[in-house]
Tab-separated table of C-alpha atoms in Angstrom:
chain	number	residue	atom	x	y	z
R	20	UNK	CA	150.704	290.270	122.764
R	21	UNK	CA	150.720	293.584	120.911
R	22	UNK	CA	148.945	296.409	122.767
R	23	UNK	CA	148.871	299.714	120.886
R	24	UNK	CA	148.105	302.736	123.036
R	25	UNK	CA	146.725	305.063	120.407
R	26	UNK	CA	143.512	307.091	120.285
R	27	UNK	CA	141.514	303.925	119.626
R	28	UNK	CA	142.633	302.324	122.880
R	29	UNK	CA	141.054	305.121	124.902
R	30	UNK	CA	137.486	304.371	123.938
R	31	UNK	CA	134.121	304.078	125.681
R	32	UNK	CA	135.158	300.836	127.358
R	33	UNK	CA	138.210	302.569	128.829
R	34	UNK	CA	136.412	305.657	130.129
R	35	UNK	CA	132.785	304.857	130.761
R	36	UNK	CA	131.690	301.245	130.270
R	37	UNK	CA	130.762	299.597	133.606
R	38	UNK	CA	132.567	296.423	132.504
R	39	UNK	CA	135.801	298.062	131.310
R	40	UNK	CA	138.355	296.760	128.789
R	41	UNK	CA	139.399	293.118	128.760
R	42	UNK	CA	142.971	291.955	129.260
R	43	UNK	CA	144.662	288.620	129.910
R	44	UNK	CA	146.379	287.934	133.200
R	45	UNK	CA	149.548	285.865	133.608
R	46	UNK	CA	147.549	282.745	134.461
R	47	UNK	CA	145.489	283.100	131.292
R	48	UNK	CA	142.341	284.379	132.995
R	49	UNK	CA	140.449	287.360	131.556
R	50	UNK	CA	140.042	290.483	133.679
R	51	UNK	CA	138.980	294.060	132.967
R	52	UNK	CA	140.250	297.586	133.546
R	53	UNK	CA	138.479	300.909	133.126
R	54	UNK	CA	137.387	304.123	134.804
R	55	UNK	CA	133.789	302.834	134.698
R	56	UNK	CA	132.542	306.406	135.015
R	57	UNK	CA	129.725	307.217	132.559
R	58	UNK	CA	129.390	310.842	133.681
R	59	UNK	CA	133.148	311.417	134.254
R	60	UNK	CA	132.428	312.912	137.662
R	61	UNK	CA	135.009	313.075	140.448
R	62	UNK	CA	134.221	315.267	143.450
R	63	UNK	CA	137.903	315.406	144.350
R	64	UNK	CA	138.309	317.957	141.575
R	65	UNK	CA	136.754	320.702	143.704
R	66	UNK	CA	139.383	320.854	146.500
R	67	UNK	CA	142.197	320.356	143.978
R	68	UNK	CA	141.047	323.229	141.792
R	69	UNK	CA	140.516	325.382	144.874
R	70	UNK	CA	144.150	324.755	145.843
R	71	UNK	CA	145.310	325.664	142.335
R	72	UNK	CA	143.414	328.944	142.601
R	73	UNK	CA	144.902	329.745	146.004
R	74	UNK	CA	148.504	328.826	145.206
R	75	UNK	CA	149.002	329.630	141.526
R	76	UNK	CA	146.362	332.325	140.874
R	77	UNK	CA	145.925	331.088	137.295
R	78	UNK	CA	144.144	333.202	134.718
R	79	UNK	CA	144.512	331.063	131.587
R	80	UNK	CA	144.896	327.303	131.930
R	81	UNK	CA	145.545	324.506	129.449
R	82	UNK	CA	144.804	320.918	130.474
R	83	UNK	CA	146.943	318.682	128.243
R	84	UNK	CA	145.389	315.278	127.484
R	85	UNK	CA	142.394	316.349	129.534
R	86	UNK	CA	140.341	313.189	129.091
R	87	UNK	CA	136.663	314.158	129.190
R	88	UNK	CA	137.279	317.633	130.587
R	89	UNK	CA	136.296	317.213	134.225
R	90	UNK	CA	139.170	319.191	135.720
R	91	UNK	CA	138.945	322.070	133.277
R	92	UNK	CA	135.217	322.349	133.989
R	93	UNK	CA	135.838	322.612	137.725
R	94	UNK	CA	138.550	325.175	136.971
R	95	UNK	CA	135.983	327.270	135.144
R	96	UNK	CA	133.707	327.002	138.180
R	97	UNK	CA	136.215	329.121	140.124
R	98	UNK	CA	136.829	331.641	137.379
R	99	UNK	CA	139.853	330.177	135.592
R	100	UNK	CA	139.767	330.533	131.796
R	101	UNK	CA	140.490	326.855	131.161
R	102	UNK	CA	140.468	324.768	128.004
R	103	UNK	CA	141.810	321.314	127.195
R	104	UNK	CA	142.408	318.737	124.519
R	105	UNK	CA	142.682	314.989	124.134
R	106	UNK	CA	143.289	312.663	121.196
R	107	UNK	CA	140.549	310.220	122.191
R	108	UNK	CA	137.489	310.509	119.964
R	109	UNK	CA	135.266	309.233	122.762
R	110	UNK	CA	136.637	311.655	125.366
R	111	UNK	CA	136.106	314.672	123.130
R	112	UNK	CA	132.744	313.609	121.700
R	113	UNK	CA	131.321	312.499	125.064
R	114	UNK	CA	132.793	314.927	127.583
R	115	UNK	CA	132.030	315.360	131.270
R	116	UNK	CA	128.342	316.223	131.478
R	117	UNK	CA	129.001	319.840	132.576
R	118	UNK	CA	131.812	320.463	130.081
R	119	UNK	CA	130.856	322.651	127.130
R	120	UNK	CA	131.893	321.542	123.666
R	121	UNK	CA	133.856	324.753	123.091
R	122	UNK	CA	136.113	324.060	126.079
R	123	UNK	CA	137.462	320.755	124.797
R	124	UNK	CA	138.821	319.737	121.420
R	125	UNK	CA	140.681	316.926	119.730
R	126	UNK	CA	144.460	317.131	119.420
R	127	UNK	CA	147.504	314.882	119.768
R	128	UNK	CA	149.778	316.044	122.590
R	129	UNK	CA	152.865	314.960	120.637
R	130	UNK	CA	152.067	317.422	117.825
R	131	UNK	CA	152.548	321.204	117.782
R	132	UNK	CA	149.927	322.955	119.912
R	133	UNK	CA	147.877	325.657	118.138
R	134	UNK	CA	149.005	328.455	120.456
R	135	UNK	CA	151.727	331.105	120.526
R	136	UNK	CA	154.549	330.910	123.078
R	137	UNK	CA	153.578	331.622	126.703
R	138	UNK	CA	149.833	331.542	125.967
R	139	UNK	CA	148.927	330.067	129.365
R	140	UNK	CA	150.165	330.948	132.835
R	141	UNK	CA	149.154	327.485	134.131
R	142	UNK	CA	149.431	324.174	132.263
R	143	UNK	CA	148.343	320.880	133.805
R	144	UNK	CA	149.536	317.470	132.624
R	145	UNK	CA	147.802	314.923	134.816
R	146	UNK	CA	147.952	311.141	134.628
R	147	UNK	CA	149.326	311.426	131.122
R	148	UNK	CA	153.122	311.247	130.914
R	149	UNK	CA	153.126	307.565	131.925
R	150	UNK	CA	150.904	306.955	128.875
R	151	UNK	CA	153.445	308.506	126.494
R	152	UNK	CA	155.854	306.300	124.575
R	153	UNK	CA	159.492	307.002	125.394
R	154	UNK	CA	160.162	308.296	121.874
R	155	UNK	CA	157.416	310.906	122.237
R	156	UNK	CA	158.134	312.304	125.691
R	157	UNK	CA	160.448	315.074	124.501
R	158	UNK	CA	157.876	316.155	121.903
R	159	UNK	CA	155.240	316.595	124.599
R	160	UNK	CA	157.545	318.459	126.963
R	161	UNK	CA	158.778	320.797	124.234
R	162	UNK	CA	155.248	321.953	123.506
R	163	UNK	CA	154.137	322.136	127.146
R	164	UNK	CA	157.107	324.335	127.979
R	165	UNK	CA	156.654	326.473	124.879
R	166	UNK	CA	153.034	327.444	125.535
R	167	UNK	CA	153.407	327.702	129.322
R	168	UNK	CA	154.425	331.068	130.685
R	169	UNK	CA	154.675	330.376	134.425
R	170	UNK	CA	153.667	327.106	136.127
R	171	UNK	CA	153.488	323.532	134.808
R	172	UNK	CA	151.737	321.023	137.084
R	173	UNK	CA	152.512	317.331	136.454
R	174	UNK	CA	150.797	314.350	138.064
R	175	UNK	CA	152.623	311.173	137.032
R	176	UNK	CA	152.014	307.526	137.948
R	177	UNK	CA	155.403	306.230	139.030
R	178	UNK	CA	156.895	303.094	140.567
R	179	UNK	CA	154.998	302.177	143.725
R	180	UNK	CA	151.853	304.146	142.838
R	181	UNK	CA	149.554	301.356	141.654
R	182	UNK	CA	146.190	300.510	143.215
R	183	UNK	CA	143.057	298.450	142.637
R	184	UNK	CA	143.031	295.803	139.916
R	185	UNK	CA	146.579	296.797	138.998
R	186	UNK	CA	147.919	296.854	142.549
R	187	UNK	CA	151.171	295.342	141.345
R	188	UNK	CA	151.366	297.860	138.493
R	189	UNK	CA	154.234	300.008	139.692
R	190	UNK	CA	156.174	297.737	142.013
R	191	UNK	CA	158.920	297.626	139.428
R	192	UNK	CA	159.475	299.931	136.522
R	193	UNK	CA	159.133	299.120	132.864
R	194	UNK	CA	159.130	300.832	129.479
R	195	UNK	CA	157.005	299.453	126.646
R	196	UNK	CA	158.047	300.737	123.236
R	197	UNK	CA	155.627	301.365	120.396
R	198	UNK	CA	154.511	298.153	118.643
R	199	UNK	CA	156.721	296.102	120.945
R	200	UNK	CA	155.080	292.863	122.151
R	201	UNK	CA	153.971	293.067	125.780
R	202	UNK	CA	155.136	290.033	127.790
R	203	UNK	CA	152.209	288.102	129.255
R	204	UNK	CA	153.446	288.871	132.761
R	205	UNK	CA	153.016	292.603	132.069
R	206	UNK	CA	149.610	292.638	130.407
R	207	UNK	CA	147.720	293.251	133.641
R	208	UNK	CA	150.128	296.061	134.443
R	209	UNK	CA	149.840	297.945	131.182
R	210	UNK	CA	146.075	297.558	130.752
R	211	UNK	CA	145.640	301.103	132.061
R	212	UNK	CA	147.682	302.329	129.097
R	213	UNK	CA	150.790	302.972	131.162
R	214	UNK	CA	153.778	302.283	128.934
R	215	UNK	CA	156.484	304.378	130.643
R	216	UNK	CA	156.649	303.604	134.361
R	217	UNK	CA	159.744	304.932	136.110
R	218	UNK	CA	160.786	306.524	139.407
R	219	UNK	CA	160.053	310.079	140.457
R	220	UNK	CA	163.774	310.786	140.187
R	221	UNK	CA	163.815	309.555	136.577
R	222	UNK	CA	160.967	311.883	135.694
R	223	UNK	CA	162.467	314.872	137.486
R	224	UNK	CA	165.672	314.402	135.546
R	225	UNK	CA	163.723	314.078	132.283
R	226	UNK	CA	161.603	317.155	132.940
R	227	UNK	CA	164.594	319.342	133.727
R	228	UNK	CA	167.299	317.945	131.459
R	229	UNK	CA	165.594	316.804	128.266
R	230	UNK	CA	166.699	320.052	126.605
R	231	UNK	CA	169.764	322.067	127.589
R	232	UNK	CA	168.000	325.281	126.607
R	233	UNK	CA	165.051	325.100	128.977
R	234	UNK	CA	164.837	327.480	131.904
R	235	UNK	CA	162.612	325.750	134.441
R	236	UNK	CA	163.097	324.686	138.038
R	237	UNK	CA	161.208	322.352	140.377
R	238	UNK	CA	159.132	323.970	143.135
R	239	UNK	CA	158.984	321.397	145.911
R	240	UNK	CA	157.742	324.077	148.290
R	241	UNK	CA	154.644	324.590	146.155
R	242	UNK	CA	154.035	320.845	146.036
R	243	UNK	CA	154.180	320.784	149.834
R	244	UNK	CA	151.773	323.710	150.046
R	245	UNK	CA	149.413	322.010	147.582
R	246	UNK	CA	149.391	318.807	149.631
R	247	UNK	CA	148.537	320.791	152.744
R	248	UNK	CA	145.659	322.558	150.999
R	249	UNK	CA	143.992	319.370	149.705
R	250	UNK	CA	142.515	316.673	152.003
R	251	UNK	CA	144.788	313.633	152.221
R	252	UNK	CA	142.037	311.227	151.189
R	253	UNK	CA	141.635	313.108	147.891
R	254	UNK	CA	145.341	312.732	147.115
R	255	UNK	CA	145.657	309.118	148.242
R	256	UNK	CA	146.778	308.008	144.766
R	257	UNK	CA	148.653	311.210	143.897
R	258	UNK	CA	152.102	309.959	144.808
R	259	UNK	CA	154.204	311.917	142.313
R	260	UNK	CA	153.366	315.578	141.786
R	261	UNK	CA	156.029	317.694	140.108
R	262	UNK	CA	155.524	321.439	139.844
R	263	UNK	CA	157.786	323.476	137.598
R	264	UNK	CA	158.143	327.233	137.389
R	265	UNK	CA	159.521	329.034	134.370
R	266	UNK	CA	162.434	331.306	135.163
R	267	UNK	CA	162.180	334.879	133.971
R	268	UNK	CA	165.259	335.866	132.018
């Protein structure tokens, strides 16, 4: 089975349709996956954004692969100058109901971002890196690090972080390469669009060592502070948070 995770995969069925997208399970039965969220609302955004404001004091924020713009809208609620982009036509054309059109635009995260170096003091990359093909990860990181002047906040689905219809999703890692057939036993696992599922340690190594010239370090203390600021029930599925700070040379 060939499953291509391009802009067309992330359509209305993926984001908003109550029925979701169809996929075939190992036993041949048909099941569905999707956010099933017509308005793109999630009230958990409020305490998360409040914690960002308290800990990072962001002024200008970029939300990479922002989906329908829910987080950036909540960020604007607390005075953060936030914008975001996504390569999904549906996400950009049918954003979160409070998100203004000028805050969200269409762009591919693997291509050069239309901003000068250090344009944002806070860049968020949430529930996205696991959707990126292995060959494209370095392209994304290069641009995130280039436009980010201080803090980069990553939320990544890693091994052991699955829930719901894909409860077995991350019990063992896997990497699906572009246009590579997906084994039938993995179809239910990759239906969410997750093609690079690895350990936290794998991602930490990738984030820090993908380029010998980067000058970033992991701030575990800020992750701990963030988890204390946000109610545990809001972060129940937020297993792997990696916060990086750019070193001033």
